[in-house]
Coordinates of C-alpha atoms in Angstrom, one line a residue:
Chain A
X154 CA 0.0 0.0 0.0
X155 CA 2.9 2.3 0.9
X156 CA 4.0 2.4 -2.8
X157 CA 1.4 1.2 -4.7
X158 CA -1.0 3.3 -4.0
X159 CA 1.5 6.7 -4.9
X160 CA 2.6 4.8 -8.6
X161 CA -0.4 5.7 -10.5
X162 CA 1.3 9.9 -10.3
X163 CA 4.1 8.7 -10.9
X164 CA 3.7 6.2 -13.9
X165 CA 1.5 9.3 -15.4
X166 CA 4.3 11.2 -15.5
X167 CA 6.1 8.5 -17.5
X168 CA 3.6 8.0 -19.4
X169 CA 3.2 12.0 -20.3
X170 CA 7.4 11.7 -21.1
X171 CA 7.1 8.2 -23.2
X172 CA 3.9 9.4 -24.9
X173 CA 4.7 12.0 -27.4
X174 CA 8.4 10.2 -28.1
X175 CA 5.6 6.8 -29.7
X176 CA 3.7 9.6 -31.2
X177 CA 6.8 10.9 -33.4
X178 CA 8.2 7.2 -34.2
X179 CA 4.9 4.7 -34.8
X180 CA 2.0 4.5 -37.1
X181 CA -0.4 7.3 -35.6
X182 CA -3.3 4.7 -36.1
X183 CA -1.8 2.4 -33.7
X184 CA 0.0 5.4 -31.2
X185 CA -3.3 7.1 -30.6
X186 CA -5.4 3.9 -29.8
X187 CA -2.8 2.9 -27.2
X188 CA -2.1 6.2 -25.9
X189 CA -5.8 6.7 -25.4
X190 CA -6.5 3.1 -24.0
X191 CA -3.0 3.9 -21.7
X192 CA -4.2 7.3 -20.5
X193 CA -7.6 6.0 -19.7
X194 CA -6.6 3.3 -17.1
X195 CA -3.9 5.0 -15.8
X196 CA -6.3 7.9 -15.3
X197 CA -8.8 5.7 -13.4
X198 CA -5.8 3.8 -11.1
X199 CA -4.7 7.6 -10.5
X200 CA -8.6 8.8 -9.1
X201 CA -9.0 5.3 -7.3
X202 CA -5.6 5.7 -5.5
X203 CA -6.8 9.7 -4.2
X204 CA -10.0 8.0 -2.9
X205 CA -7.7 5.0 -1.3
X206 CA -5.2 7.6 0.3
X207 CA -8.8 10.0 1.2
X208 CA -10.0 7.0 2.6
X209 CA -7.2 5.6 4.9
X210 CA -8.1 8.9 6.8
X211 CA -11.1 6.7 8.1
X212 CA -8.5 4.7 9.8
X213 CA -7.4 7.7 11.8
X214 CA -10.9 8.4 13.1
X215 CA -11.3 6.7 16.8
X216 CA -13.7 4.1 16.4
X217 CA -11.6 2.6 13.6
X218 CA -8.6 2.8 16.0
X219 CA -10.6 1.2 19.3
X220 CA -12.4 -1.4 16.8
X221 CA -8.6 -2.2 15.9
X222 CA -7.2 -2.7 19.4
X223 CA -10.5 -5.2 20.3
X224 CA -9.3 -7.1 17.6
X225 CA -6.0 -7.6 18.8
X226 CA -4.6 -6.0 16.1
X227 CA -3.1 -2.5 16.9
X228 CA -3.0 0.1 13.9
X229 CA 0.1 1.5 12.2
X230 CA -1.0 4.3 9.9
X231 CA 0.5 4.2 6.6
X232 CA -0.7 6.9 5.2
X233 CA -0.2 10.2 7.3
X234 CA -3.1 12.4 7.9
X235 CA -1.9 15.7 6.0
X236 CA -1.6 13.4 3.0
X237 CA -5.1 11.7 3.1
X238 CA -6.4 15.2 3.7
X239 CA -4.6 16.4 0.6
X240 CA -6.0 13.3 -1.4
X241 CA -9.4 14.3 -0.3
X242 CA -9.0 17.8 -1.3
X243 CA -7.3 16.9 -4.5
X244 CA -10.3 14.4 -5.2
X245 CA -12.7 17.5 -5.0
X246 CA -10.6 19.2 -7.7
X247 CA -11.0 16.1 -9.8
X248 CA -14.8 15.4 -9.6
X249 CA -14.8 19.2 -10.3
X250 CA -12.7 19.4 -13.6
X251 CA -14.2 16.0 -14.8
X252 CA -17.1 17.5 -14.5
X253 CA -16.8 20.6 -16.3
X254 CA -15.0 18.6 -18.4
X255 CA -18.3 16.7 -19.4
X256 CA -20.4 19.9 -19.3
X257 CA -18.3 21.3 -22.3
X258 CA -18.4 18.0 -24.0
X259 CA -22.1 17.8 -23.6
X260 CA -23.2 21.6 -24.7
X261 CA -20.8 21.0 -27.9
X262 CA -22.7 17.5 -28.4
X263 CA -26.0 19.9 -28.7
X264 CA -24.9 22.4 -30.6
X265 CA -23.6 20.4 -33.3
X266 CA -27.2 18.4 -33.2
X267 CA -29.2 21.2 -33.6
X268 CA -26.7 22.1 -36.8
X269 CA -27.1 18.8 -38.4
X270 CA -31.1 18.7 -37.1
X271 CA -32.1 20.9 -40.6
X272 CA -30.4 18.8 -43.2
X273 CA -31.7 16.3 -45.4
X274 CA -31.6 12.5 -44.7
X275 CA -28.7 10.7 -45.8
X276 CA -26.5 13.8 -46.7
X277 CA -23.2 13.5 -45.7
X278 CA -21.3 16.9 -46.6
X279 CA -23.1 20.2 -44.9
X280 CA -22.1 23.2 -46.6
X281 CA -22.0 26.9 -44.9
X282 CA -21.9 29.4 -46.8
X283 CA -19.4 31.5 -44.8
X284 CA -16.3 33.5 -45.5
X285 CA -14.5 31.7 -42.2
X286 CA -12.7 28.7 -43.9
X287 CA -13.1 25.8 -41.6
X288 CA -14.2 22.1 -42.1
X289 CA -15.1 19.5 -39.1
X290 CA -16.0 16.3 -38.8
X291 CA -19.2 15.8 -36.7
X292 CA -19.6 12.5 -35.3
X293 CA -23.0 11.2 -34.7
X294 CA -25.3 7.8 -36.9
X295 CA -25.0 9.1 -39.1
X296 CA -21.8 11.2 -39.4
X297 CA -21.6 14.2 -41.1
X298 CA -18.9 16.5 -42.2
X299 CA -19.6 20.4 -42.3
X300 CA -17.4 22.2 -44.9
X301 CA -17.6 26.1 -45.4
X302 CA -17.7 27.1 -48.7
X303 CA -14.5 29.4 -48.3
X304 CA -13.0 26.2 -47.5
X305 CA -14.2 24.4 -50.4
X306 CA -13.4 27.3 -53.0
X307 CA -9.8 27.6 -51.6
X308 CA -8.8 23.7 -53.2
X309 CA -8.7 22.1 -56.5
X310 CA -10.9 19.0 -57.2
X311 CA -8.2 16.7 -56.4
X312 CA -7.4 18.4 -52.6
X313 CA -11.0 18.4 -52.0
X314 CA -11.1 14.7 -52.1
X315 CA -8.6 14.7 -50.0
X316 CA -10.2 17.1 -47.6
X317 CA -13.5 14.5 -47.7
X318 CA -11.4 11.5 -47.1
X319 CA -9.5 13.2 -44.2
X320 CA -13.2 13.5 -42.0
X321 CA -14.3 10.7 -43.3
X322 CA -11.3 8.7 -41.7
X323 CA -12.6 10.9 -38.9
X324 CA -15.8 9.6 -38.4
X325 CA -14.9 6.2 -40.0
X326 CA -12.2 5.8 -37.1
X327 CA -14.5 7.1 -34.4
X328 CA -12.0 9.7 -33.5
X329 CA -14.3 12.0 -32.1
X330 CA -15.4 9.1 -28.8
X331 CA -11.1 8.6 -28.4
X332 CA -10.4 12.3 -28.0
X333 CA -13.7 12.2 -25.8
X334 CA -11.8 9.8 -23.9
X335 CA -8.8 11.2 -23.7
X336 CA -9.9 14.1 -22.4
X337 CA -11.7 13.0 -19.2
X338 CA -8.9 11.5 -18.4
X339 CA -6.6 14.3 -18.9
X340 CA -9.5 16.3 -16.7
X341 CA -8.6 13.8 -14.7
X342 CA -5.4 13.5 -13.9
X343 CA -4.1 16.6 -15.3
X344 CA -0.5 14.9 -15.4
X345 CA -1.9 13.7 -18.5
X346 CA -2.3 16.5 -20.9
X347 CA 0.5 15.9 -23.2
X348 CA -0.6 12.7 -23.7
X349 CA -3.7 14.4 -24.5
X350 CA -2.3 17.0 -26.9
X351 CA -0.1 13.6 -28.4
X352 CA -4.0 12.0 -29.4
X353 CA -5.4 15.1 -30.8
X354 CA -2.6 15.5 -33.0
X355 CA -2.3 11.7 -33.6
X356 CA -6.0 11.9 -34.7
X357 CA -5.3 14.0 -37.5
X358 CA -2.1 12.3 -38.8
X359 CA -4.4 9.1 -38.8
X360 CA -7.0 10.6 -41.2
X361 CA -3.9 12.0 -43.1
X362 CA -2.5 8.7 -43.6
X363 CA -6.1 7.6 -44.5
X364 CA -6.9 10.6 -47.1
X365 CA -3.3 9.7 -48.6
X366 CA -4.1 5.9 -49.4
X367 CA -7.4 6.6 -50.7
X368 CA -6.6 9.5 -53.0
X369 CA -3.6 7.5 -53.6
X370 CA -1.3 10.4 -53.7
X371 CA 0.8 11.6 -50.7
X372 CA 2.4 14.8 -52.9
X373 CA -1.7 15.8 -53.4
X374 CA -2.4 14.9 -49.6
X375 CA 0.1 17.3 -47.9
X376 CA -0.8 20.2 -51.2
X377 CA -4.1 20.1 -49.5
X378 CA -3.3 20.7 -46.1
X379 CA -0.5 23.5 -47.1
X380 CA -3.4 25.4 -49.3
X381 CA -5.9 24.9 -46.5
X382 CA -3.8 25.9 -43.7
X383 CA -2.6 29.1 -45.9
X384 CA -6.1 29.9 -46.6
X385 CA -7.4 30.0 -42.8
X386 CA -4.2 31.7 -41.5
X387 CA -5.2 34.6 -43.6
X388 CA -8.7 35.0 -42.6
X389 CA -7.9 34.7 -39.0
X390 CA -7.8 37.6 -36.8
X391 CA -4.8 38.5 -35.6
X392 CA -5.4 37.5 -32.1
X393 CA -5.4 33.8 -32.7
X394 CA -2.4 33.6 -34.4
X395 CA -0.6 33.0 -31.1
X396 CA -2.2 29.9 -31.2
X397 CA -0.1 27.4 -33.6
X398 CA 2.2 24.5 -32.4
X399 CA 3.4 23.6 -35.7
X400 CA 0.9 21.0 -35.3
X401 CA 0.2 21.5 -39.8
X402 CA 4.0 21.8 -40.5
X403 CA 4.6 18.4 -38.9
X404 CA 1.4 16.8 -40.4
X405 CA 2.9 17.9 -43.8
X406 CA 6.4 16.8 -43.2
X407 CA 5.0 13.6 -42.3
X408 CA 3.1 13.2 -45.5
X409 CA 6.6 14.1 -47.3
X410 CA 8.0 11.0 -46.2
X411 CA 6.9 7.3 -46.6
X412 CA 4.4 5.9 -43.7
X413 CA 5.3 5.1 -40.6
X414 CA 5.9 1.6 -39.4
X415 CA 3.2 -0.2 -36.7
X416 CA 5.8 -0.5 -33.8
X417 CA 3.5 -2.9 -32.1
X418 CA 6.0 -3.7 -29.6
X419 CA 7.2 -0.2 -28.4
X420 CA 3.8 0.5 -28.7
X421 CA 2.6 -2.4 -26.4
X422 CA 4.8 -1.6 -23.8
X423 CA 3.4 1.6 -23.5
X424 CA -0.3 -0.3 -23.4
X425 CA 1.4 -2.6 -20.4
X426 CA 2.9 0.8 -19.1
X427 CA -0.7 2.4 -19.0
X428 CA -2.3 -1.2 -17.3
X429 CA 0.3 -1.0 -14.5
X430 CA -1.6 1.9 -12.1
X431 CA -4.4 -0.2 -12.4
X432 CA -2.6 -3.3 -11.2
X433 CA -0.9 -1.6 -8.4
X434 CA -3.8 0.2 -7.4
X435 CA -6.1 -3.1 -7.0
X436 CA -3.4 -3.9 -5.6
X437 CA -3.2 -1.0 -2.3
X438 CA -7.4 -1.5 -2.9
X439 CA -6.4 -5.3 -1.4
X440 CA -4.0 -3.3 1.3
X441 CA -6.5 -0.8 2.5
X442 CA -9.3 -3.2 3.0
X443 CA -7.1 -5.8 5.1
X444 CA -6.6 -2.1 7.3
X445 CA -9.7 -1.6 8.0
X446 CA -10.8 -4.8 10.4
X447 CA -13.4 -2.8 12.3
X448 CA -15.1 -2.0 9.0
X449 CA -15.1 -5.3 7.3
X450 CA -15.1 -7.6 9.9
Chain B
X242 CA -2.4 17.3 -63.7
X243 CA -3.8 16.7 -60.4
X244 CA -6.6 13.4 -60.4
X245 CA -4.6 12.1 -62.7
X246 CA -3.5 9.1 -60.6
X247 CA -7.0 8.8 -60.0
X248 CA -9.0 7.7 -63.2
X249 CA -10.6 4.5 -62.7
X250 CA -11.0 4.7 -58.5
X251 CA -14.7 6.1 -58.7
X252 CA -16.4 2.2 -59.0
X253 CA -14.9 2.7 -55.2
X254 CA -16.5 5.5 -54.3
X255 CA -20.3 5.3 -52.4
X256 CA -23.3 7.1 -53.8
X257 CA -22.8 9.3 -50.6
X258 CA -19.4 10.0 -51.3
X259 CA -20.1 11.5 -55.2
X260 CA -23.1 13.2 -53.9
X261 CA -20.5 15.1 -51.7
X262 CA -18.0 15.8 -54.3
X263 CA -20.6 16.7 -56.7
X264 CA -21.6 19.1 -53.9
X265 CA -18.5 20.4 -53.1
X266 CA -17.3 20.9 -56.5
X267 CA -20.5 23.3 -57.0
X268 CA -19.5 25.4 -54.1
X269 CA -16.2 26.0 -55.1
X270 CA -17.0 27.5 -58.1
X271 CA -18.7 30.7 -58.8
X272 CA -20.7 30.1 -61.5
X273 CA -23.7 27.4 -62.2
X274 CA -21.9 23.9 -63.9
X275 CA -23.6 21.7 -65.9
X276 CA -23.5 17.8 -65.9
X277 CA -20.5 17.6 -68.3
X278 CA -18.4 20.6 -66.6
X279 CA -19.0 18.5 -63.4
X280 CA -17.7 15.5 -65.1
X281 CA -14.4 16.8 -65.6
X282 CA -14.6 18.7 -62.4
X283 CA -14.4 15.8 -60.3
X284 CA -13.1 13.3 -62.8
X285 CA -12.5 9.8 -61.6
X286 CA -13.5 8.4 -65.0
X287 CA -17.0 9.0 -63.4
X288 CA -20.2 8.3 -66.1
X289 CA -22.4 11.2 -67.2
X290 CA -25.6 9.4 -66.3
X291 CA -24.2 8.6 -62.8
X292 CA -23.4 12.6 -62.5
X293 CA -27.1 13.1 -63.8
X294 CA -28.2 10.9 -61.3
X295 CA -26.5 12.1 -58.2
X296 CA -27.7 15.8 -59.4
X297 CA -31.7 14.6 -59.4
X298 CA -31.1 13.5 -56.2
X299 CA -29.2 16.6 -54.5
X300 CA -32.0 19.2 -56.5
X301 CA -34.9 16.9 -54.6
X302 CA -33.2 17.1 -51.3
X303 CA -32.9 20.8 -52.3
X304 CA -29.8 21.2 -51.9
X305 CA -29.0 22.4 -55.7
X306 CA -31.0 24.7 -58.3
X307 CA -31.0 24.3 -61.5
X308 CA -29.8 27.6 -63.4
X309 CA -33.3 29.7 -64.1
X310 CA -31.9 32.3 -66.2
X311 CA -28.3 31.0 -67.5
X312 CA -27.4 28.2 -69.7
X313 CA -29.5 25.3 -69.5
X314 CA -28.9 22.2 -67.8
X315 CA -26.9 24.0 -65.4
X316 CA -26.9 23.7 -61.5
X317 CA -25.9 25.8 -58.7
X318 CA -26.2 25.6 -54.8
X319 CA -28.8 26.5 -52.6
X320 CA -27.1 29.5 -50.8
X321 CA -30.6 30.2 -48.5
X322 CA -30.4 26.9 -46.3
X323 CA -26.5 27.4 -46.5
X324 CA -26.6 30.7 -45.2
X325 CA -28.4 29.9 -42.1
X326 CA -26.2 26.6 -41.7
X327 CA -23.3 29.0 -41.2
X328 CA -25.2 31.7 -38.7
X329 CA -25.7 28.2 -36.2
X330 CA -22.4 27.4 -37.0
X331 CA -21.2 30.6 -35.5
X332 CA -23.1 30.5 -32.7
X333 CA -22.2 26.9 -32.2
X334 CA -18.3 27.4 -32.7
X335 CA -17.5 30.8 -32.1
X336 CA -19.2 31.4 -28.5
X337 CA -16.0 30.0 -25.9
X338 CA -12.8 27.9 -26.7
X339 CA -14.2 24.8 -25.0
X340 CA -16.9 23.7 -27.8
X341 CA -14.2 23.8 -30.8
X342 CA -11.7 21.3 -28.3
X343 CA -13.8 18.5 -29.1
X344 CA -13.8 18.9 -32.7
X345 CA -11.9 17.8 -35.4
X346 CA -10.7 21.0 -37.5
X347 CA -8.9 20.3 -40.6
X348 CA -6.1 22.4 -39.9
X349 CA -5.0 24.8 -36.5
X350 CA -3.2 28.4 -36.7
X351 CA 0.3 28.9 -38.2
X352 CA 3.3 31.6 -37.7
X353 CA 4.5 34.1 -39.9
X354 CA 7.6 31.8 -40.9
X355 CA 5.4 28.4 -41.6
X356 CA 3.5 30.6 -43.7
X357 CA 6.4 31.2 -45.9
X358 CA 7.7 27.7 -45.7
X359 CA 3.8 26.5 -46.8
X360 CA 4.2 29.3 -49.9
X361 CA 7.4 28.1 -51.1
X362 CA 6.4 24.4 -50.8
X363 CA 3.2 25.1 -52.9
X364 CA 5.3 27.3 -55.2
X365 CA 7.5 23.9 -55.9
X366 CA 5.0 21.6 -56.2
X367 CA 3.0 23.6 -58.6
X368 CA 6.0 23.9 -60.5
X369 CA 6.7 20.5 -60.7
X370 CA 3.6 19.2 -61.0
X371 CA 2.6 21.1 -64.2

């Protein structure tokens, strides 16, 4: 229990340091399904462990302590009381974030409904007529994928198929539900948020590597990002141009090499890596309970 | 030059997926196309009857007109329901920074010196490719 039940902030450290180094080297595809699947446990075993730590403060409390001693079996407190109360307090900060965590997931959820409410049955590509170039996939049965038509005026036939196969790989992939994912957990455990930022870019290499095979042409593929990354940078107001992380630049470097290869077994490490807090944290779960005589007997 | 490496592919390609194309391909131009301009819009070695077909069906879900005034046969796109499509969008997308996290954008923001790098590499290719 000593240790165990601290590993889970730990090993999401390491896995926030090993993360975006499988990112760079493996097959997006496969990095971003273990990095999700990793960040997800690991961010469970890391809320289980506050509530074990919150909870060994119930061993402090005196009728825990005199249940104890009638069963022969005097306490020794392994977890100190300023660090259960910091657990507990930490614990509150979680259910908090998680849950405005889920708030914002939900009121997006609604808006993009009511967007796709109005269109006709079994029409994939929305159009909006606006001068903002921007195109999303919106996930949902059945997907759809909303263009603008400065978007769509800004490519040549060939980078618009790309463009379409890109969101479709999107909602093909279900990539909307893993960066769902990945983000509770990162709300989480906030340890976790470059493994977070590592998904949301993987995502996008994924339905790059996707848009490539099925247009066939990896030249055309990273033309269409360049001419739709040109063409939003110079109808965005100057404000948001702080925000870039070269996130565009890498996805078209990528496409000017060959593919990456699977990795499977660097990238199952990391999968073990991520199934480790949970182990250890059943583990202290096994530890506190065998504490706690007066309360299970 | 470009869809070149593509002729034969559209037997591939869903119903739903040329009913997009055909759609997107009327958006990014200006001006109203007719079957045989869309043909060799979106190429693919796609049939003219298949082109005619997936046109019926986008003018019955209303989401095409067919050219009143200008040449005949001709389509365009149905700006109105359009228009209002990108007012919700908007509202939907431009209101805080936490709805857009949850979305997948095609691309994010760039700096001054990506932009150039971007420039020069479309220069190139162009170059090359014609």
């Amino acid at each position: 229990m000593r240790y165990d039940v601290y590993s889970p902030l730990v090993l999401s450290l390491l896995l926030s340091a090993v993360g975006p180094v499988l990112a760079r080297r493996a097959a997006p595809a496969v990095a971003a399904r273990v990095l999700a699947s990793a960040a997800v446990l690991t961010a469970a075993a890391t809320a289980w462990s506050l509530l074990l730590l919150a909870a060994a403060l119930i061993g402090d409390t005196p009728p825990v302590i005199r249940a104890a001693r009638e069963h022969g079996r005097p306490l020794t407190d392994p977890v100190p009381g300023v660090i259960g109360l910091a657990a507990g307090l930490a614990l509150v900060v979680v259910a908090l974030r998680i849950h405005r965590a889920v708030r914002a997931q939900r009121s997006t959820r609604r808006a993009l409904r009511r967007l796709t409410a109005g269109q006709p049955a079994g029409t994939e590509l929305i159009v909006a007529a606006s001068e903002v170039p921007r195109a999303l996939a919106i996930p949902g049965r059945p997907g759809r994928i909303l263009v603008t038509s400065a978007m769509l005026s800004a490519l040549d036939p060939a980078e618009r198929r790309v463009l379409l196969a890109h969101e479709r790989a999107h909602l093909a992939h279900g990539h909307g539900a893993l960066v769902t994912a990945v983000t509770l957990a990162a709300a989480a455990d906030p340890l976790l948020g470059p493994v977070r930022s590592a998904v949301v870019f993987l995502v996008e290499r994924w339905a790059d590597e996707r848009a490539a095979a099925v247009v066939g042409d990896r030249r055309v593929t990273a033309r269409a990002l360049a001419r739709a990354a040109l063409c939003a940078s110079r109808a965005r107001t100057p404000c948001a141009l702080h925000f870039t992380d070269r996130a565009v630049t890498r996805r078209i470097a990528a496409l000017r090499t060959s593919p990456p290869p699977s990795r499977w077994p660097a990238a199952l490490a990391v999968l073990a890596l991520g199934t480790l807090p949970a182990l250890l944290a059943a583990d202290a779960t096994g530890d506190l309970l065998h504490l706690l005589p007066g309360l299970c007997g | 030059m470009a869809g070149t490496g593509s002729r034969g592919r559209a037997e591939r390609r869903s119903a739903g997926e040329l009913e997009s194309e055909v759609l997107a391909a009327l958006w990014a131009t200006e001006r109203p196309l007719t079957p045989a301009e869309i043909q060799h819009e979106i190429g693919g070695g796609l049939a003219y009857n298949t082109v005619h077909t997936i046109l019926k069906r986008l003018y019955d879900k209303g989401l095409v007109l067919r050219d009143a005034d200008g040449r005949r046969g001709a389509y365009r796109p149905a700006k109105n329901a359009a228009e209002l499509t990108a007012q919700a969008m908007h509202e939907a997308l431009d209101r805080g920074p936490d709805p857009i996290a949850a979305l997948q954008q095609f691309v994010t923001g760039l700096s001054a010196e990506e932009e150039r790098a971007l420039r020069e590499l479309l220069a190139g290719d162009g170059a090359r490719g014609a």
